Tab-separated table of C-alpha atoms in Angstrom:
chain	number	residue	atom	x	y	z
E	1	MET	CA	13.671	-3.182	0.148
E	2	ARG	CA	10.625	-5.384	-0.402
E	3	LEU	CA	11.789	-5.539	-4.084
E	4	LEU	CA	15.056	-7.449	-3.255
E	5	ALA	CA	12.553	-9.613	-0.485
E	6	GLY	CA	12.801	-13.266	-1.216
E	7	LEU	CA	15.511	-13.486	-3.756
E	8	ALA	CA	16.498	-16.258	-1.759
E	9	ALA	CA	13.065	-18.282	-3.683
E	10	ALA	CA	13.987	-16.774	-7.011
E	11	VAL	CA	16.025	-19.766	-6.953
E	12	LEU	CA	13.802	-22.287	-6.185
E	13	THR	CA	11.516	-20.804	-8.846
E	14	SER	CA	14.345	-20.967	-11.336
E	15	ALA	CA	14.516	-24.839	-10.189
E	16	GLY	CA	10.476	-25.066	-10.361
E	17	LEU	CA	9.817	-25.498	-6.838
E	18	VAL	CA	7.937	-22.482	-6.374
E	19	ALA	CA	4.761	-22.792	-8.414
E	20	ALA	CA	3.049	-19.853	-10.158
E	21	GLY	CA	-0.668	-19.794	-10.424
E	22	THR	CA	-4.404	-18.231	-10.118
E	23	ALA	CA	-5.141	-17.342	-6.432
E	24	GLN	CA	-7.818	-18.717	-4.832
E	25	ALA	CA	-10.297	-16.044	-4.579
E	26	SER	CA	-12.201	-15.242	-1.457
E	27	PRO	CA	-15.806	-14.886	-0.849
E	28	GLU	CA	-17.147	-11.873	-2.512
E	29	HIS	CA	-16.837	-8.316	0.257
E	30	PRO	CA	-19.680	-5.823	0.344
E	31	ALA	CA	-17.840	-3.216	-2.336
E	32	ALA	CA	-17.364	-5.774	-4.917
E	33	ALA	CA	-20.799	-6.850	-4.684
E	34	ALA	CA	-22.470	-3.427	-4.772
E	35	ALA	CA	-20.001	-2.358	-8.201
E	36	ARG	CA	-21.245	-5.690	-9.357
E	37	ALA	CA	-25.229	-5.101	-8.556
E	38	THR	CA	-25.130	-1.550	-9.722
E	39	GLY	CA	-23.378	-2.568	-13.044
E	40	SER	CA	-20.335	0.105	-12.754
E	41	ALA	CA	-18.153	0.002	-15.481
E	42	ALA	CA	-14.590	1.538	-15.810
E	43	HIS	CA	-15.077	3.608	-12.786
E	44	PRO	CA	-14.253	2.322	-9.563
E	45	ALA	CA	-16.450	2.293	-6.701
E	46	ALA	CA	-15.434	4.551	-3.487
E	47	VAL	CA	-12.764	3.289	-1.408
E	48	PRO	CA	-14.945	1.560	1.717
E	49	ALA	CA	-14.422	2.418	4.918
E	50	HIS	CA	-12.361	-0.437	5.551
E	51	ALA	CA	-10.016	-1.259	3.385
E	52	LEU	CA	-7.503	-3.789	2.040
E	53	THR	CA	-4.531	-2.995	0.087
E	54	GLY	CA	-1.986	-5.450	-1.687
E	55	TYR	CA	1.051	-4.460	-3.627
E	56	TRP	CA	1.135	-6.001	-6.962
E	57	GLN	CA	4.693	-6.622	-8.395
E	58	ASN	CA	5.674	-5.963	-11.864
E	59	PHE	CA	8.101	-8.160	-11.836
E	60	ASN	CA	9.092	-11.443	-10.565
E	61	ASN	CA	11.403	-12.061	-7.533
E	62	GLY	CA	10.188	-15.712	-7.000
E	63	ALA	CA	6.982	-15.021	-5.508
E	64	THR	CA	3.337	-16.178	-7.274
E	65	VAL	CA	3.506	-14.520	-10.534
E	66	GLN	CA	0.205	-12.614	-11.258
E	67	LYS	CA	-2.107	-10.829	-13.875
E	68	LEU	CA	-4.138	-8.660	-11.874
E	69	LYS	CA	-7.098	-10.357	-12.727
E	70	ASP	CA	-5.754	-13.416	-10.345
E	71	VAL	CA	-5.312	-10.751	-7.291
E	72	ASP	CA	-7.310	-12.208	-4.526
E	73	ASP	CA	-10.858	-10.578	-4.180
E	74	ALA	CA	-10.420	-9.256	-0.572
E	75	TYR	CA	-8.107	-6.502	-2.002
E	76	ASP	CA	-10.020	-3.043	-1.898
E	77	ILE	CA	-6.769	-1.565	-3.311
E	78	ILE	CA	-3.959	-2.631	-5.826
E	79	ALA	CA	-0.854	-0.412	-5.759
E	80	VAL	CA	1.155	-1.728	-8.788
E	81	ALA	CA	4.766	-1.957	-8.074
E	82	PHE	CA	6.716	0.133	-9.299
E	83	ALA	CA	6.413	3.191	-11.533
E	84	ASP	CA	10.212	4.107	-13.149
E	85	ALA	CA	12.251	7.311	-13.105
E	86	THR	CA	12.700	9.140	-16.229
E	87	ASP	CA	15.501	11.571	-17.299
E	88	ARG	CA	13.578	14.517	-16.350
E	89	PRO	CA	13.742	15.308	-12.460
E	90	GLY	CA	10.524	13.713	-10.516
E	91	ALA	CA	8.957	12.781	-13.714
E	92	VAL	CA	8.040	8.810	-13.586
E	93	THR	CA	6.960	6.472	-16.079
E	94	PHE	CA	5.563	2.465	-16.392
E	95	HIS	CA	7.116	-0.243	-17.994
E	96	LEU	CA	4.972	-3.633	-17.835
E	97	ASP	CA	7.143	-6.368	-17.164
E	98	PRO	CA	6.863	-8.992	-19.847
E	99	ALA	CA	7.970	-11.461	-17.057
E	100	VAL	CA	4.317	-10.742	-15.791
E	101	GLY	CA	2.713	-12.700	-18.595
E	102	TYR	CA	0.609	-9.933	-20.345
E	103	GLY	CA	0.641	-10.153	-24.013
E	104	SER	CA	-0.012	-6.184	-24.146
E	105	VAL	CA	-0.609	-2.917	-22.515
E	106	ASP	CA	-4.291	-3.741	-23.869
E	107	ASP	CA	-4.572	-6.485	-21.983
E	108	PHE	CA	-3.194	-4.649	-18.936
E	109	THR	CA	-5.203	-1.935	-19.094
E	110	ALA	CA	-8.389	-4.138	-19.677
E	111	ASP	CA	-7.717	-5.793	-16.185
E	112	ILE	CA	-7.763	-2.673	-14.731
E	113	LYS	CA	-10.806	-1.797	-15.941
E	114	ALA	CA	-12.698	-4.984	-14.821
E	115	GLU	CA	-10.994	-4.805	-11.502
E	116	GLN	CA	-12.726	-1.213	-11.078
E	117	ALA	CA	-15.719	-2.580	-12.161
E	118	ALA	CA	-15.482	-4.955	-9.179
E	119	GLY	CA	-15.365	-2.301	-7.110
E	120	LYS	CA	-11.679	-2.098	-6.414
E	121	SER	CA	-8.957	0.779	-6.834
E	122	VAL	CA	-5.966	0.218	-9.145
E	123	ILE	CA	-3.352	2.943	-8.541
E	124	LEU	CA	0.474	2.971	-9.230
E	125	SER	CA	3.311	2.552	-6.869
E	126	VAL	CA	6.197	5.151	-7.078
E	127	GLY	CA	9.343	3.815	-5.173
E	128	GLY	CA	10.236	0.968	-3.489
E	129	GLU	CA	13.950	0.322	-2.191
E	130	LYS	CA	15.615	1.042	-5.412
E	131	GLY	CA	13.275	3.995	-6.402
E	132	ALA	CA	15.681	6.932	-7.492
E	133	ILE	CA	13.063	9.315	-7.857
E	134	SER	CA	13.430	13.059	-6.401
E	135	VAL	CA	10.539	15.971	-5.905
E	136	ASN	CA	12.771	18.897	-4.400
E	137	ASP	CA	11.744	21.853	-6.400
E	138	ASP	CA	9.245	23.766	-8.749
E	139	ALA	CA	10.030	22.025	-12.027
E	140	SER	CA	10.184	18.208	-10.167
E	141	ALA	CA	7.041	18.833	-9.085
E	142	LYS	CA	5.357	19.753	-11.969
E	143	ASN	CA	7.001	17.040	-13.198
E	144	PHE	CA	5.811	14.506	-10.931
E	145	ALA	CA	2.539	15.849	-10.779
E	146	ASP	CA	1.818	15.858	-15.225
E	147	SER	CA	3.387	12.734	-15.574
E	148	VAL	CA	1.355	10.795	-12.988
E	149	ASP	CA	-1.533	12.530	-14.161
E	150	LYS	CA	-0.720	11.324	-17.939
E	151	LEU	CA	-0.005	7.330	-16.482
E	152	MET	CA	-3.452	7.806	-14.832
E	153	ASP	CA	-5.184	8.676	-17.784
E	154	ASP	CA	-3.256	6.647	-20.303
E	155	TYR	CA	-3.894	3.564	-18.018
E	156	GLY	CA	-6.342	4.345	-16.284
E	157	PHE	CA	-4.912	3.770	-12.637
E	158	ASP	CA	-7.148	5.287	-10.177
E	159	GLY	CA	-4.410	7.486	-7.917
E	160	VAL	CA	-0.901	6.991	-6.548
E	161	ASP	CA	1.234	5.315	-4.065
E	162	ILE	CA	4.259	7.092	-2.368
E	163	ASP	CA	6.423	4.409	-1.452
E	164	LEU	CA	9.750	6.650	-1.139
E	165	GLU	CA	12.455	4.649	0.644
E	166	ASN	CA	15.207	7.159	0.240
E	167	GLY	CA	13.980	10.680	1.227
E	168	LEU	CA	11.320	12.853	0.780
E	169	ASN	CA	11.266	16.290	0.579
E	170	ALA	CA	7.501	17.432	2.198
E	171	THR	CA	7.261	21.053	0.619
E	172	TYR	CA	7.743	19.840	-3.207
E	173	MET	CA	5.998	16.419	-2.551
E	174	THR	CA	2.800	18.268	-1.148
E	175	GLN	CA	3.032	20.647	-3.870
E	176	ALA	CA	3.037	17.825	-6.366
E	177	LEU	CA	0.205	15.566	-5.081
E	178	LYS	CA	-1.899	18.743	-4.489
E	179	ALA	CA	-1.514	19.487	-8.362
E	180	VAL	CA	-2.528	15.849	-9.070
E	181	HIS	CA	-5.533	16.092	-7.010
E	182	ALA	CA	-6.417	19.282	-9.199
E	183	ALA	CA	-6.652	17.491	-11.889
E	184	HIS	CA	-8.354	14.325	-10.560
E	185	GLY	CA	-10.640	15.293	-7.835
E	186	ASP	CA	-11.234	11.931	-6.817
E	187	VAL	CA	-7.719	10.468	-7.071
E	188	VAL	CA	-6.943	7.791	-4.599
E	189	VAL	CA	-3.418	8.763	-2.736
E	190	THR	CA	-1.589	6.084	-0.293
E	191	MET	CA	1.306	6.742	1.154
E	192	ALA	CA	3.999	3.580	2.774
E	193	PRO	CA	6.670	5.335	4.478
E	194	GLN	CA	9.024	2.958	7.106
E	195	THR	CA	8.397	3.089	10.330
E	196	ILE	CA	11.237	5.834	11.282
E	197	ASP	CA	9.860	8.276	8.929
E	198	MET	CA	6.406	8.613	10.778
E	199	GLN	CA	8.004	8.661	14.587
E	200	SER	CA	7.163	12.409	14.418
E	201	PRO	CA	4.797	14.378	13.164
E	202	GLN	CA	8.156	17.305	12.064
E	203	ASN	CA	9.425	13.900	9.463
E	204	GLU	CA	8.903	14.648	6.166
E	205	TYR	CA	6.401	11.996	5.258
E	206	PHE	CA	4.687	12.928	8.189
E	207	LYS	CA	4.341	16.133	7.432
E	208	THR	CA	3.837	15.426	3.604
E	209	ALA	CA	0.699	13.249	4.940
E	210	LEU	CA	-0.449	16.406	7.257
E	211	GLY	CA	-0.404	18.625	4.128
E	212	ILE	CA	-2.807	16.187	1.931
E	213	LYS	CA	-4.969	15.509	5.072
E	214	ASP	CA	-7.995	16.816	3.384
E	215	PHE	CA	-8.335	14.110	0.495
E	216	LEU	CA	-5.693	11.310	1.569
E	217	THR	CA	-6.564	8.078	1.356
E	218	ALA	CA	-3.955	6.390	3.704
E	219	VAL	CA	-1.013	6.027	5.332
E	220	ASN	CA	-0.056	2.103	5.502
E	221	MET	CA	3.029	2.501	7.311
E	222	GLN	CA	5.505	-0.843	7.167
E	223	TYR	CA	5.778	-2.107	10.004
E	224	TYR	CA	8.693	-4.706	9.143
E	225	ASN	CA	12.545	-4.230	8.179
E	226	SER	CA	12.524	-2.127	11.038
E	227	GLY	CA	13.636	-3.287	14.257
E	228	SER	CA	12.140	-1.840	17.576
E	229	MET	CA	10.757	1.840	17.589
E	230	ASN	CA	9.220	4.365	20.025
E	231	GLY	CA	5.223	3.960	20.248
E	232	CYS	CA	3.091	6.900	21.504
E	233	ASP	CA	3.843	6.380	24.774
E	234	GLY	CA	7.183	6.946	24.860
E	235	LYS	CA	8.382	3.004	25.442
E	236	VAL	CA	10.180	1.089	23.117
E	237	TYR	CA	8.052	-2.015	21.615
E	238	ALA	CA	9.843	-4.796	19.696
E	239	GLN	CA	9.280	-5.122	16.040
E	240	GLY	CA	6.701	-8.514	15.218
E	241	SER	CA	4.319	-8.372	18.140
E	242	VAL	CA	0.957	-6.836	18.762
E	243	ASP	CA	2.343	-3.883	20.733
E	244	PHE	CA	4.494	-2.748	17.925
E	245	LEU	CA	1.787	-2.398	15.876
E	246	THR	CA	-0.881	-0.128	18.046
E	247	SER	CA	1.688	1.847	19.925
E	248	LEU	CA	3.648	3.053	16.246
E	249	ALA	CA	-0.282	3.270	14.837
E	250	CYS	CA	-1.109	5.030	18.053
E	251	ILE	CA	2.039	8.192	17.071
E	252	GLN	CA	-0.411	8.924	13.545
E	253	LEU	CA	-3.477	8.581	15.437
E	254	GLU	CA	-2.746	10.868	18.247
E	255	ASN	CA	-0.798	13.489	16.081
E	256	GLY	CA	-3.257	14.811	13.391
E	257	LEU	CA	-4.116	11.533	10.847
E	258	ASP	CA	-7.968	10.456	10.925
E	259	PRO	CA	-8.445	6.913	11.972
E	260	SER	CA	-9.800	6.933	8.158
E	261	GLN	CA	-6.420	7.359	6.806
E	262	VAL	CA	-4.351	5.105	8.951
E	263	GLY	CA	-3.619	1.454	8.177
E	264	ILE	CA	-1.213	-1.424	9.009
E	265	GLY	CA	1.376	-2.605	6.400
E	266	VAL	CA	3.137	-6.190	7.031
E	267	PRO	CA	4.943	-8.459	5.204
E	268	ALA	CA	2.006	-11.504	3.824
E	269	SER	CA	4.790	-14.120	4.445
E	270	ASP	CA	8.089	-14.666	6.190
E	271	ARG	CA	9.450	-14.496	2.646
E	272	ALA	CA	8.175	-11.422	2.002
E	273	ALA	CA	10.561	-9.255	4.150
E	274	THR	CA	13.917	-9.230	5.920
E	275	SER	CA	11.776	-9.187	9.309
E	276	GLY	CA	8.706	-8.224	10.703
E	277	HIS	CA	6.448	-10.865	9.372
E	278	VAL	CA	3.675	-11.254	12.140
E	279	ALA	CA	1.003	-14.208	12.179
E	280	PRO	CA	-2.560	-13.126	10.629
E	281	SER	CA	-4.238	-13.406	14.039
E	282	VAL	CA	-1.346	-10.466	15.167
E	283	VAL	CA	-2.810	-8.080	12.583
E	284	ASN	CA	-6.231	-9.030	13.755
E	285	ASP	CA	-5.650	-8.282	17.417
E	286	ALA	CA	-3.986	-5.527	16.339
E	287	LEU	CA	-7.202	-4.407	14.367
E	288	ASP	CA	-9.565	-5.040	17.285
E	289	CYS	CA	-7.068	-3.251	19.884
E	290	LEU	CA	-7.190	-0.027	17.957
E	291	THR	CA	-10.866	-0.034	16.856
E	292	LYS	CA	-12.289	-1.944	19.938
E	293	GLY	CA	-10.026	-1.854	22.573
E	294	THR	CA	-10.093	-5.794	22.986
E	295	GLY	CA	-7.362	-7.592	21.757
E	296	CYS	CA	-4.314	-5.543	22.880
E	297	GLY	CA	-0.885	-6.475	24.539
E	298	ALA	CA	0.894	-4.701	27.394
E	299	PHE	CA	0.016	-1.554	25.122
E	300	THR	CA	-3.510	-0.088	25.220
E	301	PRO	CA	-4.466	2.721	23.313
E	302	PRO	CA	-5.365	6.333	24.864
E	303	LYS	CA	-8.808	5.617	22.856
E	304	LYS	CA	-10.487	3.573	20.626
E	305	TYR	CA	-10.705	4.553	16.835
E	306	PRO	CA	-13.400	2.560	15.368
E	307	GLY	CA	-13.036	4.556	11.786
E	308	LEU	CA	-9.367	2.896	11.133
E	309	ARG	CA	-8.662	2.810	7.312
E	310	GLY	CA	-7.564	-1.190	7.688
E	311	ALA	CA	-4.306	-3.334	6.590
E	312	MET	CA	-1.804	-3.565	3.845
E	313	THR	CA	0.525	-6.441	2.357
E	314	TRP	CA	3.654	-6.503	0.573
E	315	SER	CA	2.497	-8.109	-1.551
E	316	THR	CA	-0.435	-10.083	-3.180
E	317	ASN	CA	2.201	-12.457	-4.908
E	318	TRP	CA	3.694	-13.161	-1.652
E	319	ASP	CA	0.455	-13.834	-0.600
E	320	ALA	CA	-0.960	-15.918	-3.375
E	321	ALA	CA	2.631	-18.038	-2.511
E	322	ASN	CA	1.532	-18.575	1.197
E	323	GLY	CA	-2.219	-19.916	0.123
E	324	ASN	CA	-3.501	-16.285	0.058
E	325	GLU	CA	-3.098	-16.385	4.352
E	326	PHE	CA	-3.446	-12.671	3.920
E	327	ALA	CA	-5.996	-12.236	2.141
E	328	HIS	CA	-8.476	-14.442	3.686
E	329	GLN	CA	-7.663	-14.065	7.442
E	330	VAL	CA	-7.096	-10.394	7.601
E	331	GLY	CA	-9.141	-9.488	4.581
E	332	THR	CA	-11.879	-11.170	6.071
E	333	HIS	CA	-11.435	-9.501	9.497
E	334	VAL	CA	-11.141	-6.076	8.058
E	335	HIS	CA	-14.440	-6.014	6.157
E	336	GLY	CA	-15.535	-7.244	9.223
E	337	LEU	CA	-15.344	-4.083	11.247
E	338	PRO	CA	-17.775	-2.291	12.555
């Protein structure tokens, strides 16, 4: 879904009409400042209470081509998209795309360390629109966990993001992620389900999130490429509105996830997804509605959730192509939440 977003823009890139370049940095936020002040090196600071997540594209589809060091400083979690399937069921690997401009893997891992020294977490995303990775038995669960563990050790990734859009088995994915957590106790685990995957705690994605609740970092559901969906009050809400964001987040918040494990995922621009892009002000209104009870539309949540984790976007590259509007406006708002 997101991998193909903006293919039309790729034509513009080939014609030299979409520029690539270094992102303009947002003002340094507290987590990065604290990490620098304490002189932290390879290991990242803990994910802040209110965090901004962005996907970094390990490919060129017409968005701004970036190295990790070009990602705007507002992002607390950078999800490298994507891991690749192997010939072993469930196992994943990672191949650095020459299109992103790194001269060597060592240069890439050096950038990971630099981001971590600045207080960021860099994780590996598994899946995407074309991610054909199946974890559906004991053997594939072990293969998945072992391969993720190895990639964390080899590249220095801080964790894993589950963005499987073609089905997920809760029993075995939970088993696999618990094995990763057993090997790396400080692992950062995020998830990016589609809206349909989080309509009920009986859905496989939702069951997986609840199954790893004791170490799950955040579920940043994709509030886009969706169409209208049911909110937690049973009413139907249209994509692209503050009510869509708040009423669907409410389902997760009222059915077992801690507010610190819930984030709002939206496209960085109208070119980043087929549908569902909203102005940063709409995201900020939704964050305020959920955390403070202000800025709501027709839907009012049953209570306030001041511990809400924050927001996510696809992608840092599309954000850069859009002047880093999401990082500057939503990032500043997320970091300003009480």
